[in-house]
Structures are given as structure tokens and as C-alpha cells.
PDB file of C-alpha atoms in Angstrom:
ATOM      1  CA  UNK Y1010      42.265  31.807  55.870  1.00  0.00           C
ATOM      2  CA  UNK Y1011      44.051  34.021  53.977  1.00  0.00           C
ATOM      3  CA  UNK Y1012      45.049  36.530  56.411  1.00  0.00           C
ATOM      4  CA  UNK Y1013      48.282  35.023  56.458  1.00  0.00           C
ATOM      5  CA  UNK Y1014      50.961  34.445  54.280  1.00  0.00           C
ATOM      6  CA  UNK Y1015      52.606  30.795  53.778  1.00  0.00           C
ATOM      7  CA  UNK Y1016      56.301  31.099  53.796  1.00  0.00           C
ATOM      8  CA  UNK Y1017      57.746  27.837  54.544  1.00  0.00           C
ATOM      9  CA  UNK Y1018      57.346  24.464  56.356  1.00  0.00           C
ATOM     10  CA  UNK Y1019      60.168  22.936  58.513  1.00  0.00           C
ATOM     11  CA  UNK Y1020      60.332  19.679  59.755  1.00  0.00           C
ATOM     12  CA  UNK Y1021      58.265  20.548  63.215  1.00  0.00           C
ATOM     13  CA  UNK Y1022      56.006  23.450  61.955  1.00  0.00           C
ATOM     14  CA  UNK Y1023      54.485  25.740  59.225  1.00  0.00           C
ATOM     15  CA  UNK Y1024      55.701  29.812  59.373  1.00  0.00           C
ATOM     16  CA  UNK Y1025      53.753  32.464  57.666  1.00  0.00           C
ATOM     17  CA  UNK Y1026      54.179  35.970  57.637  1.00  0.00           C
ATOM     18  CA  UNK Y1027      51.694  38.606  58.997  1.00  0.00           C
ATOM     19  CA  UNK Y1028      51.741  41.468  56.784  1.00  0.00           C
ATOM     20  CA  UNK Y1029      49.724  43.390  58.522  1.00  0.00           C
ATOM     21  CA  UNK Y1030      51.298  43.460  62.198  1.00  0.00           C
ATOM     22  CA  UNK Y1031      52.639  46.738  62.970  1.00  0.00           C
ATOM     23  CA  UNK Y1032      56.799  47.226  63.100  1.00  0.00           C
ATOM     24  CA  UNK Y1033      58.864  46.293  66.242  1.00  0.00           C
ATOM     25  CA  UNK Y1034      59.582  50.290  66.724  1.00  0.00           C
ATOM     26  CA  UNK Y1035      57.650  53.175  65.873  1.00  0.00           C
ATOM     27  CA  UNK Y1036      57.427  56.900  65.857  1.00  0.00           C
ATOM     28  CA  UNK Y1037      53.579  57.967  67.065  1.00  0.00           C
ATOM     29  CA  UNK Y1038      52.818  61.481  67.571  1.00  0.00           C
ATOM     30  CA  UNK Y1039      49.433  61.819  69.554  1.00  0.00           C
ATOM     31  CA  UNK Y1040      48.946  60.299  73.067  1.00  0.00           C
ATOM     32  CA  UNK Y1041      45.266  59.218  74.369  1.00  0.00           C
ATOM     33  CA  UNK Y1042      44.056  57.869  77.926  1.00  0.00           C
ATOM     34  CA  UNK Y1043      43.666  54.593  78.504  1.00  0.00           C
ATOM     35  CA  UNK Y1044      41.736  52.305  81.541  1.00  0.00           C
ATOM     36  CA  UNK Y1045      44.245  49.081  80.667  1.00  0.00           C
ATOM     37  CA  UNK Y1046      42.617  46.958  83.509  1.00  0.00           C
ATOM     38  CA  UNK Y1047      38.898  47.628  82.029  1.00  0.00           C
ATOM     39  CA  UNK Y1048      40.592  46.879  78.882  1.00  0.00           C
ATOM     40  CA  UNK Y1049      42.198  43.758  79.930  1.00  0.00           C
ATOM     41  CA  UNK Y1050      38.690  42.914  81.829  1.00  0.00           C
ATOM     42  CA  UNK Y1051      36.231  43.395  79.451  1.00  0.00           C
ATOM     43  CA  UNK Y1052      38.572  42.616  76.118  1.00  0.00           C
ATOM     44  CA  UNK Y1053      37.236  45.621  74.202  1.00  0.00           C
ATOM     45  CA  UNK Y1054      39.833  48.372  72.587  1.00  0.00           C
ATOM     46  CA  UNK Y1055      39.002  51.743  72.347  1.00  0.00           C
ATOM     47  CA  UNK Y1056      38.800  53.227  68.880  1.00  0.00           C
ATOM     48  CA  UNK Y1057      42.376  54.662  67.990  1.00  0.00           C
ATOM     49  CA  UNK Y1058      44.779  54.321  64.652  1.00  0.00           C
ATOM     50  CA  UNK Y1059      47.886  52.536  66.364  1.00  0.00           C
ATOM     51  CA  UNK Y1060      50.073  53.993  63.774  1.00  0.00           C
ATOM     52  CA  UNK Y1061      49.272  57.622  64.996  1.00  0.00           C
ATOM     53  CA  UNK Y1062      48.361  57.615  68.684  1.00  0.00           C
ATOM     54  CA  UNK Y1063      49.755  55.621  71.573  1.00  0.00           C
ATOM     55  CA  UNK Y1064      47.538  54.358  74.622  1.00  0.00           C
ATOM     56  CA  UNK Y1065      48.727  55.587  78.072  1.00  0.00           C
ATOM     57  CA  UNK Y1066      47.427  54.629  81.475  1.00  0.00           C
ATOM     58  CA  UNK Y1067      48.332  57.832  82.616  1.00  0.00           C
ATOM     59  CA  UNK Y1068      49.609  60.970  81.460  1.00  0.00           C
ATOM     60  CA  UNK Y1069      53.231  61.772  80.040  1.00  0.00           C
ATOM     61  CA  UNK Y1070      55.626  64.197  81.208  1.00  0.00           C
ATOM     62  CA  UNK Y1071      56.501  66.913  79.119  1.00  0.00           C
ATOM     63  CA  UNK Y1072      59.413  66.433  76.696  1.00  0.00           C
ATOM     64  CA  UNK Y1073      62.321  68.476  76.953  1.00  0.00           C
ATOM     65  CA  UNK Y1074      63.170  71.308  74.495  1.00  0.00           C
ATOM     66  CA  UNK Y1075      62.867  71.148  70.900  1.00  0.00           C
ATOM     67  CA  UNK Y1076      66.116  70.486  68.712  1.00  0.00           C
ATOM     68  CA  UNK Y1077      66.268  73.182  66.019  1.00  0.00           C
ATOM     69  CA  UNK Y1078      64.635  73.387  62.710  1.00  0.00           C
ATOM     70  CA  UNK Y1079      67.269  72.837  60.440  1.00  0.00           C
ATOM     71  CA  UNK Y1080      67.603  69.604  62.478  1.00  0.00           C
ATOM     72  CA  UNK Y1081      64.001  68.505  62.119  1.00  0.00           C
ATOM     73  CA  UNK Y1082      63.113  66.510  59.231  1.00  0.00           C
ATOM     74  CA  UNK Y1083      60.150  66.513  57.139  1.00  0.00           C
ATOM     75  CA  UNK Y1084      58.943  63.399  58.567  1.00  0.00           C
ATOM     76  CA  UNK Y1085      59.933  60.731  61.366  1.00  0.00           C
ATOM     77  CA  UNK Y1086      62.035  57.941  61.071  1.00  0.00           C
ATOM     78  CA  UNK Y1087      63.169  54.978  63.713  1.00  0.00           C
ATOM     79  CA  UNK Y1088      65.899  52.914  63.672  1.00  0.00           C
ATOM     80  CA  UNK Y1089      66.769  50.145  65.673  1.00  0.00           C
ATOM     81  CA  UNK Y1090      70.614  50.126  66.041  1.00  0.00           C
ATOM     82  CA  UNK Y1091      71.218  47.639  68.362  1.00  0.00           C
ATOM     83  CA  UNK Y1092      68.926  45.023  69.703  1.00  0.00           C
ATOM     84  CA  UNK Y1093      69.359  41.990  72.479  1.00  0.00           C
ATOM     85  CA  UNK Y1094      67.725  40.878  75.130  1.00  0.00           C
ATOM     86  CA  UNK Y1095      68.587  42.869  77.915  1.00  0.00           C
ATOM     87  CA  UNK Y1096      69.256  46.389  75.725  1.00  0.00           C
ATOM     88  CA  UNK Y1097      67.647  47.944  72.820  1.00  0.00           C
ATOM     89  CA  UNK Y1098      69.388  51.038  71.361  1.00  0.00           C
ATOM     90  CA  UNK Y1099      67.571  53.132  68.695  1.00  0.00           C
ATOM     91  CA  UNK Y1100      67.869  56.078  66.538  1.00  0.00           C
ATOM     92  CA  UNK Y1101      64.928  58.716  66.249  1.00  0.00           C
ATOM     93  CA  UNK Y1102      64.584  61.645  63.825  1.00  0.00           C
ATOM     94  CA  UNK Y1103      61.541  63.176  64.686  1.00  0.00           C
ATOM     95  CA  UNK Y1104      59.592  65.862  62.848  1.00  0.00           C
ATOM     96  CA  UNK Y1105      57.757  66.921  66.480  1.00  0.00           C
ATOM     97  CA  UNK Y1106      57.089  65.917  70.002  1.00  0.00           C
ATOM     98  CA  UNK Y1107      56.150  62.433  70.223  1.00  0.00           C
ATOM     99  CA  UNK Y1108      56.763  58.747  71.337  1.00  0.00           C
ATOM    100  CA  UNK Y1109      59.370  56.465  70.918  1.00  0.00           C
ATOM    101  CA  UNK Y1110      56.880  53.256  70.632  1.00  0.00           C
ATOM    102  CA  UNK Y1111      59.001  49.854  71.197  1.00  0.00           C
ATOM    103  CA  UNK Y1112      56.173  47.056  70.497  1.00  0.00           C
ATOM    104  CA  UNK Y1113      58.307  45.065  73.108  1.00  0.00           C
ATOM    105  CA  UNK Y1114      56.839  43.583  75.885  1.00  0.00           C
ATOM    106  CA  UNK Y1115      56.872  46.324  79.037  1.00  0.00           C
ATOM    107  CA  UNK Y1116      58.151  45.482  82.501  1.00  0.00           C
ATOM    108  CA  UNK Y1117      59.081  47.928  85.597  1.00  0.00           C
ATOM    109  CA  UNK Y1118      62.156  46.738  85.469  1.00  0.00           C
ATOM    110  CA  UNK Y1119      63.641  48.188  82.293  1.00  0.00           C
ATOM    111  CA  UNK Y1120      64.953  51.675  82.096  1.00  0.00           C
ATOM    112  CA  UNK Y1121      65.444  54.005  79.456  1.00  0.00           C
ATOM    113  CA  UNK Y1122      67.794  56.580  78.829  1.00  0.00           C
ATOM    114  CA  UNK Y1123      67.158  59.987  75.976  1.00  0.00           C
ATOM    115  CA  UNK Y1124      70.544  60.998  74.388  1.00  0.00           C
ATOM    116  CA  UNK Y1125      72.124  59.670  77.977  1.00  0.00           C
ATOM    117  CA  UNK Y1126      69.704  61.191  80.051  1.00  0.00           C
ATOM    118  CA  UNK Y1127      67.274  59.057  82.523  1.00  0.00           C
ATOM    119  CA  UNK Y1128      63.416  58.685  80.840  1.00  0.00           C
ATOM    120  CA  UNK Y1129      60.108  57.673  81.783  1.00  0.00           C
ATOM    121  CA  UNK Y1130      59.327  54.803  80.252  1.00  0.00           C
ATOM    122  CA  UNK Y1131      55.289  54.442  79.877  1.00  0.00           C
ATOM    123  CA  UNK Y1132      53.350  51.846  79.898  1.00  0.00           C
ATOM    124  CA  UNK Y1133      51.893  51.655  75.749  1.00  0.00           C
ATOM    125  CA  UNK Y1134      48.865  50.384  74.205  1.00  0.00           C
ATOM    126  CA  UNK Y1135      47.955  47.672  77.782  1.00  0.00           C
ATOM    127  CA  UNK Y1136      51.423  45.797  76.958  1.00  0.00           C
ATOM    128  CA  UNK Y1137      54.445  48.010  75.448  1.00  0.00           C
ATOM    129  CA  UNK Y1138      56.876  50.513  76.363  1.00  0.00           C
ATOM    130  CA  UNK Y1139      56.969  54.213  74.748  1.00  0.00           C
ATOM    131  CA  UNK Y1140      59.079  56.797  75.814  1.00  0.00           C
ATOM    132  CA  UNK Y1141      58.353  60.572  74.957  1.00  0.00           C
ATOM    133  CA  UNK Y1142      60.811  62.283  72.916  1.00  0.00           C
ATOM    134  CA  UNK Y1143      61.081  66.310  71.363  1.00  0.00           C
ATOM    135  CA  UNK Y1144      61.142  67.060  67.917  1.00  0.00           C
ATOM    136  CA  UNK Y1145      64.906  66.321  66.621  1.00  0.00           C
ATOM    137  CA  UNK Y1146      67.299  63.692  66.600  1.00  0.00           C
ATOM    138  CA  UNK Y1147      67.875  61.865  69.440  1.00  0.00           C
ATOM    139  CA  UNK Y1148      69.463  58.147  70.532  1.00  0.00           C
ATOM    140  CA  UNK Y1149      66.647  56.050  72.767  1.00  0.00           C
ATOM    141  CA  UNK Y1150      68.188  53.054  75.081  1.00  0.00           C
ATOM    142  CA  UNK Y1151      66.372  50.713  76.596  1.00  0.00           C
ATOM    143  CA  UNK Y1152      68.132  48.446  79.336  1.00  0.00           C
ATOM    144  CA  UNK Y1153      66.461  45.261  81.532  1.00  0.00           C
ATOM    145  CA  UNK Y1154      67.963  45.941  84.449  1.00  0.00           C
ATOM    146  CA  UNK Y1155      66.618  43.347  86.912  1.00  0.00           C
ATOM    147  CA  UNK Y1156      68.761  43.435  90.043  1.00  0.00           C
ATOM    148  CA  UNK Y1157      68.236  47.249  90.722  1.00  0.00           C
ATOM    149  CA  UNK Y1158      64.716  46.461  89.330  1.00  0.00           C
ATOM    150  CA  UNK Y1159      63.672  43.767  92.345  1.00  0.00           C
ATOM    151  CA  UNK Y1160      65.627  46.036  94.588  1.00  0.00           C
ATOM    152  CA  UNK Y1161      63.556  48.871  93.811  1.00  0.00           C
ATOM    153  CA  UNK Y1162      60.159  46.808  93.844  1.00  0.00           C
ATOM    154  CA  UNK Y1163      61.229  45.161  97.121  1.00  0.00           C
ATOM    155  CA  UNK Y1164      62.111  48.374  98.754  1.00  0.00           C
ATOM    156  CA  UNK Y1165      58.632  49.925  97.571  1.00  0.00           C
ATOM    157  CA  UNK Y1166      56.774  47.009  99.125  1.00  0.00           C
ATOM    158  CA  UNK Y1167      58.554  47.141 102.725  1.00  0.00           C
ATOM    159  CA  UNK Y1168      57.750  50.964 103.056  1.00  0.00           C
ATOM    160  CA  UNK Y1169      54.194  49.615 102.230  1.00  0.00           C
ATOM    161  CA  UNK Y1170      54.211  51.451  98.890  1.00  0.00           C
ATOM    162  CA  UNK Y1171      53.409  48.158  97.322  1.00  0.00           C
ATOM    163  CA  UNK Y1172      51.231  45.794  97.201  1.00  0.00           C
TER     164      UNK Y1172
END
């Protein structure tokens, strides 16, 4: 009780808000390893401030090169310019390296482009996507792409790479 806040009642349900849940896209500087499966297992979160630090099952790439420092502002800002459900197109000014955090569910088969360029798109916090970006201002796609995606997966699996 109280957690939530009423906002209406329709004919088939009550909707509150959650005040507390964290925004759809985020700017996060720090990175930390993450076990996701003995998360997932034993239900227990490490210790971490979602708002600062992003959970990876692995380790990022390094960015590419820094934009320059007239271009950096004080601090980071995210946009989201264009959003449906196959592509998600946002807007980043950030004030250093970091992640692009998309609280979006994450599946293989989206990609992600950087200013145009292909991206590695990680694996965030057990269940969302995060892609690494350097410190500047920079335009973040995401596309589903689930033909090329099965493809991909299928081809993996036949050259027993898979599962």
C-alpha cells in the first residue's frame, strides 16, 4: 500500500503510476560484472545504484574515440527520438564514456548501430540492452531484425556453435 500511485479506473481495471521505476532510456557511466544465471537462480541482486552502473555478463569493448571538449557537455542527457516496435532511435550527449541503457527487453536478435556504425549490443542488468558509447554526441539505433536474426542463430547451431 502506498507504494503506488492511483491514477484512474477504467471499466476493466485500476492504473497507478510507479514513481519510482527507473526511465525507459538512460545514460550510466560505470560498468560491473555480473553472473545473470546465479542471479536468475538464486533471485538475489548484487549491491549496485542502477542509476550509475550497468550489470554486464561479460565485459564491454572499448568505445571508440572521444568527441571533443567543446562538444562534451557538463552532464548527460538521452533522448528517445523515435520509438516502435521493431526500431528505437535515440539521441545521447554524453559528458564521458559510458552506456546507452534502453530498459527494453534484450533479445539476440536486435542490432544496434552508433552514429551509423555497427555496435555491440550487451546484455544489461539480467534483462536489457546497453550499448557503450564515447564521451560526445552521438545518435543510438536499435533495430529487431528477426529474419537475419534466426538466420544467424540457425547457422550458429548447424556448425555446432549452438546449443
Amino acid at each position: 500500500r502506498g507504494a503506488l500511485k492511483f491514477v484512474a479506473r477504467t471499466q476493466d481495471a485500476y492504473i497507478y503510476e510507479n514513481a519510482g521505476a527507473l526511465p525507459r532510456v538512460m545514460f550510466v557511466r560505470d560498468w560491473e560484472h555480473a553472473n545473470f544465471e546465479h542471479i536468475i537462480e538464486g533471485g538475489r541482486w548484487p549491491e549496485f545504484d542502477p542509476t550509475a552502473t550497468v550489470l554486464l555478463d561479460g565485459e564491454p569493448e572499448i568505445a571508440g574515440t572521444s568527441a571533443e571538449v567543446s562538444d562534451i557537455p557538463e552532464s548527460s542527457s538521452v533522448i528517445i527520438k523515435h520509438y516502435e516496435n521493431t526500431i528505437v532511435e535515440i539521441e545521447v550527449e554524453a559528458a564521458s564514456e559510458g552506456f546507452v541503457l534502453l530498459n527494453d527487453v534484450w533479445h539476440p536478435w536486435w542490432t544496434a548501430e552508433v552514429d551509423g556504425k555497427p555496435a555491440t549490443i550487451h546484455r544489461a542488468n539480467v534483462m536489457f540492452r546497453a550499448v557503450r558509447v564515447s564521451a560526445g554526441k552521438h545518435r543510438v539505433r536499435f533495430e529487431f531484425t528477426p529474419f537475419s536474426g534466426a538466420i544467424a542463430e540457425l547457422g550458429e547451431r548447424l556448425s555446432g556453435g549452438g546449443n
